[in-house]
Amino acid sequence: MAMPEKFLKPYDPKATEGSIYKEWEESGYFNPDNLPKLPDGSERIAPFSIVLPPPNVTGTLHLGHAAMLAVEDILVRYNRMRGKKTVWIPGTDSAAIATQSKVEDILYKESKQTRHDIGREALMERVDAFTKESESTIINQVKRMGSSLDWSRYAYTLDDKRYKAVMEAFVRMYNAGLIYRGNRIVNWDPKMQTTVSDDEIERKEETTPFYYFKYGPFVIGTVRPETKFGDKYVVMHPSDERYAKYTHGQQIDLEWINGPITATVIKDEAADPAVGSGVMTITPAHSLVDFEIAQRHNLDIEQVIDERGILLPIAGEFAGQHIKKARAAIVEKLKAKGLVEKVDEKYTNNLATNSRGGGLIEPQIKKQWFIGVTRPIAERGGKSLKDLMREAVESGNTKITPDHFEKIYYHWIDNLRDWCISRQIWFGHRIPVWYKGDETKVQADSPGAGWEQDPDTLDTWFSSGLWTFSTLGWPEQTDDLKNFHPTAVLETGYDILFFWVARMILMSTFLMGEVPFKNVYLHGLVRDGQGRKMSKSLGNIIDPLDMIEKYGADAVRLSLIMGAAPGNDIKLSEDRIRGYKHFANKIWNVTRFVLENTQGLTLEDGFDDRNEFDKELRQERRATFEEVNKHIDTFRLDLAADTLYQYVWHRFADEIIEDSKRILKEGSDEEKKRRQMFLLYTLHWILKGLHPFMPFVTEEIWKDMPSRKDLLMVETWPA
RNA sequence: GCGCGGUUAGCUCAGUUGGUAGAGCAUCCCCUUGACGUGGGGAGGGUCGUAGGUUCAAGUCCUACACCGCGCACCA
């Protein structure tokens, strides 16, 4: 057999990757139902399942996705080769708020219309068209990474099956008393005109003046004078001796922004004597802490700012002004009245913004739907959702890697408040609650004529929380659900531990009575070569698709794995990617050498165990793979890849092959044969071992291996 | 303020149950005309953040501190 011509030129990923992915897809082996039997003729039984964290349907592939795909594909391919019944389920996410705001932006740019101009139905049509158009883009980009996803099980968060699952989940949670409607203080985004959950708030630093105002005999501080109109309670710590002469409930007449008012003294431990003067006034309608104080003492709560950020009549002459503009004018007026004690010009304040749309958050009291996280659940032995979430990890049923994130997870649970799940946007899963007069019904479908559905939709993380089982067919009792749930691993970035991982545990432990996954593997953020975040303004963004184009998907995958310990940020530079392309080429040339020197031989030509020197080589090879197995099983893919890299390049190529040149030239026929068999055999091992990490180049080489029976992706792992 | 990490060679990072410090890249020198220049051999370079402690022995365990990063909280 002559040396295949392709090995005479350097490895060219561009010429091979597309067709190889097609072969994989057409083989059907991404689907566990089509996987071949094991070499001993038995069926694959042990399951290995991963659900893909669904990228936004309207997004494009970035390095975070690329890292995630690399890790998950390695785990899936490794386990497939180890004989497991493997499935990796793809999907995309509607990303409700983000997608709707994107479409609204386009709408406004094109026709200067808002969603209210065109109405709910027309907007949804536009959103659907936009997502359909985008969907294929992200899917094709995911495929270019070599991801061995079972596309026959593709799910979209808003498709019919998932919609049904979401409705079912809501109704069940409502019936269990976990979902309730309440008038509580929520994070309101005046720009998007919707509520936002606590976890979606992003704090941004700003430098702003800090004002000290005279409030009767007291001095109070604030950065937000515009909220102060309704402040008629003055709060101090019960044991603050400076204010011992004031008693709880005492009334004090004083001059305030728009004239004389009567303030009431409240003694509450929420006032920290060490902060400022130790005295504060409260605005219960626009501050969570103030709201809680007001509730404790049963105080009046008055709205000062409306849903668009406009001051209400309580602001007197300032009513109708936007809070942004009103602030300076209010301060001027207070100055004129001699009520400004002093101004600290450079105060660092953390502004709450909506991390999805960027609007400034204004706390408001609104009637919304909530999930009560501390309510006892009868069908779970009186435990609360918080208890269930904590137990999932404490029991070890779900292990988080790296494990220090478990502490962060507990910390989050301890601080968790009821989760506001209703959103005033249109794109998403509509809340399955129906109203007719004073009647309310909670059910998936309309109860009939005259019933009106709640106009709100659900927080996108509500449906995402169901993802491990909604993708497997829940609420129907499917075979997939039986076979593959709980899933083996959930792999994602540590930045969505709370958003998503915790919500999945919440949903699964309640609805399924089991954890959603046995392992959580958290990868780091991908940064540039100097450790900076990639951003447009720094101009340091690396596009994974450009890199695939230049160096091949295998090189990109390896660059995101090597040196990336779990949970550590990944520092990526183009140099590193180039380096791994060199490695792909090295494997290519190793193959060329081995095939050239073993022509006419196959694995079936036997293996001589009596050669003592080669015995050591074989032991070393086995030890190498045992190390690789150990690392993969403990999610140290970085070390596994490094072990293989070292062995292939610096042991096998640099030493064993170099040494073989002498033997093949000068050795006896028997020595030659032994060495040839070792080289050929080891090349098989190497290709198998590297396949999960570098699937394209190894599969391409595999085509010319004399012992090939099927695709490398379903070959058995060396042992 | 509370919590979680990190600090090891110029850079990026490993370092498994404590036993004389490792890799890749970079630098310098040398080699190489049939596996591969996307190559090979070699060299220099670290008192492992600081100060204590435990131990026969500490990069590894304990305590404190410093600096860097992150999460939560804070709009009095």
mmCIF file of C-alpha atoms (C1' of nucleotides) in Angstrom, chain A residues 203 210 221-224 270-272 275 280 350 404 407 568 571 582 585-586 589 636 639 646 649 653-654 658 661, chain B residues 2-5 11-16 23-25 34-36 38-41 69-76:
data_model
loop_
_atom_site.group_PDB
_atom_site.id
_atom_site.type_symbol
_atom_site.label_atom_id
_atom_site.label_comp_id
_atom_site.label_asym_id
_atom_site.label_seq_id
_atom_site.Cartn_x
_atom_site.Cartn_y
_atom_site.Cartn_z
ATOM 1 C CA ARG A 203 -24.057 47.342 40.110
ATOM 2 C CA PHE A 210 -23.630 63.117 48.685
ATOM 3 C CA GLY A 221 -27.700 62.067 54.188
ATOM 4 C CA THR A 222 -28.655 61.022 50.679
ATOM 5 C CA VAL A 223 -27.538 60.806 47.086
ATOM 6 C CA ARG A 224 -31.148 60.862 45.970
ATOM 7 C CA ALA A 270 -31.832 48.877 60.797
ATOM 8 C CA ALA A 271 -30.392 52.322 61.437
ATOM 9 C CA ASP A 272 -26.676 51.914 61.959
ATOM 10 C CA VAL A 275 -23.170 55.542 59.536
ATOM 11 C CA MET A 280 -32.149 58.476 58.346
ATOM 12 C CA ASN A 350 -23.165 51.730 43.246
ATOM 13 C CA HIS A 404 -14.897 26.060 46.479
ATOM 14 C CA LYS A 407 -19.377 27.688 49.494
ATOM 15 C CA ASN A 568 -9.830 29.468 36.439
ATOM 16 C CA LYS A 571 -5.949 33.407 29.019
ATOM 17 C CA HIS A 582 1.626 22.960 15.055
ATOM 18 C CA ASN A 585 0.622 18.992 12.170
ATOM 19 C CA LYS A 586 3.000 17.076 14.393
ATOM 20 C CA ASN A 589 3.745 13.849 10.442
ATOM 21 C CA ARG A 636 -8.933 17.932 34.915
ATOM 22 C CA LEU A 639 -3.938 17.911 32.761
ATOM 23 C CA GLN A 646 3.835 15.522 26.380
ATOM 24 C CA TRP A 649 5.380 15.036 21.119
ATOM 25 C CA ALA A 653 7.987 11.654 18.489
ATOM 26 C CA ASP A 654 11.173 13.054 19.951
ATOM 27 C CA GLU A 658 14.106 9.007 16.724
ATOM 28 C CA LYS A 661 15.161 5.214 12.911
ATOM 29 C "C1'" C B 2 -19.404 39.749 54.853
ATOM 30 C "C1'" G B 3 -17.692 35.797 51.788
ATOM 31 C "C1'" C B 4 -14.573 33.157 47.944
ATOM 32 C "C1'" G B 5 -10.113 32.708 45.261
ATOM 33 C "C1'" C B 11 5.098 35.591 30.352
ATOM 34 C "C1'" U B 12 1.030 31.713 31.037
ATOM 35 C "C1'" C B 13 0.500 28.037 34.452
ATOM 36 C "C1'" A B 14 1.242 22.616 36.740
ATOM 37 C "C1'" G B 15 2.930 20.780 41.358
ATOM 38 C "C1'" U B 16 -1.325 14.673 43.294
ATOM 39 C "C1'" A B 23 6.113 22.327 31.626
ATOM 40 C "C1'" G B 24 4.814 25.456 27.501
ATOM 41 C "C1'" C B 25 5.952 30.062 25.346
ATOM 42 C "C1'" G B 34 13.806 12.314 3.161
ATOM 43 C "C1'" A B 35 8.317 12.095 9.397
ATOM 44 C "C1'" C B 36 7.681 17.237 10.371
ATOM 45 C "C1'" U B 38 4.854 24.146 12.076
ATOM 46 C "C1'" G B 39 11.833 20.401 13.166
ATOM 47 C "C1'" G B 40 15.802 18.444 16.832
ATOM 48 C "C1'" G B 41 19.506 18.968 21.028
ATOM 49 C "C1'" G B 69 -9.139 39.393 41.344
ATOM 50 C "C1'" C B 70 -14.216 38.004 42.096
ATOM 51 C "C1'" G B 71 -19.141 37.416 44.502
ATOM 52 C "C1'" C B 72 -22.769 39.407 47.936
ATOM 53 C "C1'" A B 73 -24.414 43.657 50.607
ATOM 54 C "C1'" C B 74 -24.491 49.052 50.700
ATOM 55 C "C1'" C B 75 -28.071 54.857 47.020
ATOM 56 C "C1'" A B 76 -27.914 56.943 55.238
#
